[in-house]
C-alpha positions as a printed NumPy array, in Angstrom:
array([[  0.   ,   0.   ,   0.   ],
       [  1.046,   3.447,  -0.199],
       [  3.156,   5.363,   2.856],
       [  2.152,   6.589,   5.835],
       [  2.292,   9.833,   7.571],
       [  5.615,   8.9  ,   9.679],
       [  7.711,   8.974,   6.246],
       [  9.782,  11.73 ,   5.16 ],
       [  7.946,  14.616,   4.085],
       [  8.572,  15.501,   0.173],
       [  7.954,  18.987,  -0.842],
       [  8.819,  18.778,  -4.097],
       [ 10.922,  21.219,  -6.531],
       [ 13.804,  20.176,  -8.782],
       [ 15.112,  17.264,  -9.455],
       [ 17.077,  17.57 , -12.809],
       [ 17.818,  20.413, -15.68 ],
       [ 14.675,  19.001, -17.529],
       [ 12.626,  18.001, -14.51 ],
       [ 10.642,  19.698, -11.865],
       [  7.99 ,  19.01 ,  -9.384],
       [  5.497,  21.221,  -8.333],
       [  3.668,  19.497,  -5.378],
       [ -0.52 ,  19.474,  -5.072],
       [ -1.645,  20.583,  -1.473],
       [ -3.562,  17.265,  -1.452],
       [ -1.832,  14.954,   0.856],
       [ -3.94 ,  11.693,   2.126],
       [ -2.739,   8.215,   3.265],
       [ -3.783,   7.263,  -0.524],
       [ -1.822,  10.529,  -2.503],
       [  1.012,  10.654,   0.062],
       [  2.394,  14.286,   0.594],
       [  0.146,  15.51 ,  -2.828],
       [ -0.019,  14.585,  -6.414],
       [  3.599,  15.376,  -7.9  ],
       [  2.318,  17.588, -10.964],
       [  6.192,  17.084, -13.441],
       [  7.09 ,  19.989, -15.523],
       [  9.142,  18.707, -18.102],
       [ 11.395,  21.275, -20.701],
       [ 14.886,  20.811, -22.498],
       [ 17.342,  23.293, -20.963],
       [ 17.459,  26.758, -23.09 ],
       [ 13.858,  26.039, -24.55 ],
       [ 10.589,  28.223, -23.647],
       [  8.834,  25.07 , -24.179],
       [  6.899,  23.381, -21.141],
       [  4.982,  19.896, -21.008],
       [  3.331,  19.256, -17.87 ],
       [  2.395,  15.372, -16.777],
       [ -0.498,  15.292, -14.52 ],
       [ -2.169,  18.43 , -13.605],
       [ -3.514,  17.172, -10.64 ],
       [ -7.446,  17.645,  -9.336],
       [ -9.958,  20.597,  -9.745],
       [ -8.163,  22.836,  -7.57 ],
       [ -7.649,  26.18 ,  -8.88 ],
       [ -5.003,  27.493,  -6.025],
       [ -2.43 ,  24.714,  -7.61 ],
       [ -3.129,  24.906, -11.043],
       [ -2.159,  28.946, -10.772],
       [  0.755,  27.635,  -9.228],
       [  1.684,  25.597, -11.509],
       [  1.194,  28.202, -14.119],
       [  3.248,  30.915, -11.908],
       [  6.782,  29.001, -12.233],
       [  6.203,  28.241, -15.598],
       [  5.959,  31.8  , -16.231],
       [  9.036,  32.743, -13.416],
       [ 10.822,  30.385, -15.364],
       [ 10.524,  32.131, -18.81 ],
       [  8.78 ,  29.563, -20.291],
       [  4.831,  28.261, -21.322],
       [  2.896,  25.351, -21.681],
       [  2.647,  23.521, -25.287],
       [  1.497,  19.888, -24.227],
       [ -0.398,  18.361, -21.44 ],
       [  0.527,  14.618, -20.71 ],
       [ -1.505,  12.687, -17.897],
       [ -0.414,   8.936, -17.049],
       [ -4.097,   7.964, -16.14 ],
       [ -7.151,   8.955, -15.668],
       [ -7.754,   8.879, -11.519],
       [ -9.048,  12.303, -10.544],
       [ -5.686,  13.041,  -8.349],
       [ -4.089,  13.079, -11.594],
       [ -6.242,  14.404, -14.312],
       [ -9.422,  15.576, -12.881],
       [ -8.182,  19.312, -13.804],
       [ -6.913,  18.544, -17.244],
       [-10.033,  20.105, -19.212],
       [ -9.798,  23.22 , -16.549],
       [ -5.623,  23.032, -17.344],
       [ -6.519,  23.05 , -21.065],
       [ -8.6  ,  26.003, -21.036],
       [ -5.994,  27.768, -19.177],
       [ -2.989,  27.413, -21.389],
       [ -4.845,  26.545, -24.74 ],
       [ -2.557,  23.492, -24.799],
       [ -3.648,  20.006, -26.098],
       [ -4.034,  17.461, -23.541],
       [ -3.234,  13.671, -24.377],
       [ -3.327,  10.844, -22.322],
       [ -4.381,   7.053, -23.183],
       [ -7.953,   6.443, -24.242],
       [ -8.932,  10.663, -24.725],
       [-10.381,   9.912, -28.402],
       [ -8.029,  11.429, -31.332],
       [ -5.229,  12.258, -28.98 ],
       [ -4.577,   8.796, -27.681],
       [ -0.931,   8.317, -26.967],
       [  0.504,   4.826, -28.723],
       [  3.12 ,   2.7  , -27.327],
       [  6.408,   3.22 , -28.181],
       [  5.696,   7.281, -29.687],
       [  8.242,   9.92 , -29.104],
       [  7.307,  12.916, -28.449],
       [  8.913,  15.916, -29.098],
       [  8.534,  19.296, -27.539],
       [ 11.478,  22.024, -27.947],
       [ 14.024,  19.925, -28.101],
       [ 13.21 ,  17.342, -25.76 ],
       [ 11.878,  13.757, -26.632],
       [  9.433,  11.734, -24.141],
       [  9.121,   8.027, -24.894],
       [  5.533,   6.971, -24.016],
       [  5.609,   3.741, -22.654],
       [  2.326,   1.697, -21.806],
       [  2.165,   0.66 , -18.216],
       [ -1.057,  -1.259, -17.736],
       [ -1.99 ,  -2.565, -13.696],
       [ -2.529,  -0.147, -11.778],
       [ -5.74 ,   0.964, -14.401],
       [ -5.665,  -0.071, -17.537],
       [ -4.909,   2.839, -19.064],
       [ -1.908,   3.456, -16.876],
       [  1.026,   4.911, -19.219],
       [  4.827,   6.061, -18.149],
       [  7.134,   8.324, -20.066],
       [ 10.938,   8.263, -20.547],
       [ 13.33 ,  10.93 , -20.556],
       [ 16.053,   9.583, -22.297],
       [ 18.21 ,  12.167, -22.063],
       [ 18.123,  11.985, -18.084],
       [ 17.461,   8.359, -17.806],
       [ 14.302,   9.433, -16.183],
       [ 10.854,   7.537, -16.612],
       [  7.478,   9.403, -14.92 ],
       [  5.851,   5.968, -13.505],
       [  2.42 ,   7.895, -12.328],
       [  1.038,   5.139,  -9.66 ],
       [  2.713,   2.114, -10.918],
       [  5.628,   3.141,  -8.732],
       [  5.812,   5.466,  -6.138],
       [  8.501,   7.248,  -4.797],
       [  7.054,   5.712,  -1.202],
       [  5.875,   2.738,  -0.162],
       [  3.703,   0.28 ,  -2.85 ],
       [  0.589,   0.764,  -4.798],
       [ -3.261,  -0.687,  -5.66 ],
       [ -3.651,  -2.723,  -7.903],
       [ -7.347,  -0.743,  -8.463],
       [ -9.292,  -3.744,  -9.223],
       [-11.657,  -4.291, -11.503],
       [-10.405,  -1.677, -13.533],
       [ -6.417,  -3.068, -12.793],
       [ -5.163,  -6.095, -13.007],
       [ -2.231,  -7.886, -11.638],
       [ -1.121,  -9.787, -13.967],
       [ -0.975,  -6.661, -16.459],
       [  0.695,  -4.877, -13.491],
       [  3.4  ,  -7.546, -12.777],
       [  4.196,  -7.597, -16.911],
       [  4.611,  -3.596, -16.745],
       [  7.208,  -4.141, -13.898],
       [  8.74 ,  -6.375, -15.719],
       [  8.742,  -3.786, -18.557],
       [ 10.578,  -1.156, -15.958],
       [ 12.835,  -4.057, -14.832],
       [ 14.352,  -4.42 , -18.578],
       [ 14.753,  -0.803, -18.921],
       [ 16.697,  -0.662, -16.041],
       [ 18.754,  -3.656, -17.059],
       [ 19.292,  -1.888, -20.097],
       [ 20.461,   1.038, -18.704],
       [ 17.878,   3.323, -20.226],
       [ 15.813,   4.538, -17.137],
       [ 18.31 ,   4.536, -13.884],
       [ 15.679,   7.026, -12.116],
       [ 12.118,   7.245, -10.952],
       [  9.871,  10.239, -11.042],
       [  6.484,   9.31 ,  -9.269],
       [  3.288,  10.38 ,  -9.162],
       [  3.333,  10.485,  -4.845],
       [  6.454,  10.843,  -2.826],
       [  9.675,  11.772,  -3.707],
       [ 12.073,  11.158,  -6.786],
       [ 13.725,   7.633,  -6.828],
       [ 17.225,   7.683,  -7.137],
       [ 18.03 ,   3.874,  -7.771],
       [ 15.098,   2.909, -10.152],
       [ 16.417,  -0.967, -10.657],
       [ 16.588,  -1.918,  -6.492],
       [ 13.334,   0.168,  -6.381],
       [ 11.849,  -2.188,  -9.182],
       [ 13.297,  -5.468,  -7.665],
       [ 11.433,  -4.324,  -4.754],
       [  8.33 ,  -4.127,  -6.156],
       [  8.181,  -7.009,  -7.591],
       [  9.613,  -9.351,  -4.341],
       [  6.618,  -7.511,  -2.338],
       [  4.266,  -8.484,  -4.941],
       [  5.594, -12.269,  -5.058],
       [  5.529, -11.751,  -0.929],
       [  1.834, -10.034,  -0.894],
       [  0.226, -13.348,  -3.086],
       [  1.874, -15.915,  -0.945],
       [  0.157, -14.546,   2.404],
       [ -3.039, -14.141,   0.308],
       [ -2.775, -18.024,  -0.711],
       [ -2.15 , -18.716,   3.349],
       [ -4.952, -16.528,   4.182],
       [ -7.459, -18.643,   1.797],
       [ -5.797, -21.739,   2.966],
       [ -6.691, -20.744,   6.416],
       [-10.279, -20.447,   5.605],
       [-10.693, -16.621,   4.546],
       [-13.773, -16.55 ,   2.628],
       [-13.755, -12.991,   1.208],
       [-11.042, -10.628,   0.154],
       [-12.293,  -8.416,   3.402],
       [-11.238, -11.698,   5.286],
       [ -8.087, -11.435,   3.561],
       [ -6.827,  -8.018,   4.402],
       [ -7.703,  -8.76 ,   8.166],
       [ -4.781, -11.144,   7.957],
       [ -2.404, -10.021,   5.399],
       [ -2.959,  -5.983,   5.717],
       [ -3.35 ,  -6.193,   9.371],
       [  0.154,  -3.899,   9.675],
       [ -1.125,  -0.864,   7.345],
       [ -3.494,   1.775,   8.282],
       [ -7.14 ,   1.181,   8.535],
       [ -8.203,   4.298,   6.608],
       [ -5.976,   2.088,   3.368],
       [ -8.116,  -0.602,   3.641],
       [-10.992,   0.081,   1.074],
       [ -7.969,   0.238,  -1.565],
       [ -6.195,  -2.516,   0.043],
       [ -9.659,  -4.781,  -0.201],
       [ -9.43 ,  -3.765,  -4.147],
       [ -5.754,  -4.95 ,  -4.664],
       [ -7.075,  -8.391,  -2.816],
       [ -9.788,  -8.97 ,  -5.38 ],
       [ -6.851,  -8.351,  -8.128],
       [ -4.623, -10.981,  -6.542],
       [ -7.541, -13.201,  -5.852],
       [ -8.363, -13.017,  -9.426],
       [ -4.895, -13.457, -10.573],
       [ -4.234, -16.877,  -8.6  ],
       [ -7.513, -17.923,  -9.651],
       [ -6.532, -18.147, -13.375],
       [ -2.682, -18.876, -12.534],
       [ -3.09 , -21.159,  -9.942]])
């Protein structure tokens, strides 16, 4: 599940010459310290592409706007790696603001396509399909930084839902395996997340992810085996160390692993 309040607070800001963060004021135990809304631009360009605008609130979308403009720069192209509402519930609101074009995966005649570069002043974003976590779930490489934008697949804290029915494991475990062979490749060697704080060593962050998820379906196999009946009788076992208030998401995730074992085995 994702962090809790006891982890190291994340404000935000810089994190490369073609990357900054410009936090939401939306922290929860589900969104962490706030939605990380990325702006993205290749150093010495005016050019500005924002990932994830963040919800309907007008206070951070005039801050994100404000250090675009202290920066010099404007917004040509509005990116969002899935459709949750702490991501992209603002993006028609965003669009109207900066006349920019907003694309995302499954948004009609701007759908993004695996595999597309594109290319804004200079700098090129690899759009890379990340399915799991929803099912229209994309990331985005930065090749010149080594970067990739993961959105909720992985966080910069913690782990995250597999938002069943809507996301589903298996899809979610093939997308980390995805992020596993870019790292092995050398081609993304840092995280930028949706929640939490920038990832420094994307390929131990990766192997994580998946040893927790190998971890999380064994105790939901013991909990069945022990006679748990529903996936609400499952988190009483297996999520008994996480926050109450996570539970409704961490119920969802069960149903996705339930599902997952029942076709696997």
């Amino acid at each position: 599940m994702k962090g809790t309040a006891a982890d190291p607070a994340w404000h935000g800001g810089v994190t490369s010459e073609r990357a900054e963060c410009v936090l939401c004021p939306n922290p929860s135990p589900m969104t962490l310290d706030g939605t990380n809304t990325w702006l993205l631009a290749e150093p010495g360009s005016d050019e500005v592409v924002v990932v994830d605008p963040g919800p309907l609130d007008e206070g951070h979308l005039q801050a994100v706007l404000r250090r675009v403009e202290e920066s010099g720069r404007r917004v040509v192209l509005t990116l969002l790696t899935h459709g949750h509402d702490d991501h992209a519930e603002s993006a028609d609101r965003f669009h109207e603001l900066t006349g920019a074009p907003v694309r995302a995966f499954g948004r009609g005649h701007d759908d993004l396509w695996a595999g597309e570069t594109i290319r804004v002043g200079g700098l090129e974003i690899l759009a890379t399909p990340t399915p799991g976590h929803t099912s229209d779930s994309f990331s985005f490489v930065l090749p010149a930084d080594n970067t990739l934008l993961t959105g909720d697949t992985i966080l910069g804290r913690g782990t995250t839902v597999v938002a069943w029915p809507d996301g589903s494991l298996e899809s979610y475990l093939a997308s980390l395996d995805r992020i596993e062979g870019l790292t092995r490749a050398g081609t993304v060697t840092r995280l930028l997340p949706g929640h939490g704080p920038f990832v420094a060593d994307a390929a131990a962050t990766v192997t994580f992810y998946l040893q927790h998820r190998a971890q999380r379906l064994d105790q939901v196999r013991d909990a069945v085996a022990r006679g748990a009946q529903t996936a609400y009788a499952v988190v009483e076992q297996v999520y008994a160390d996480v926050p109450r208030s996570v539970w409704p998401a961490a119920e969802l995730s069960v149903q996705a692993q339930l599902e997952y074992l029942r076709e696997h085995g």
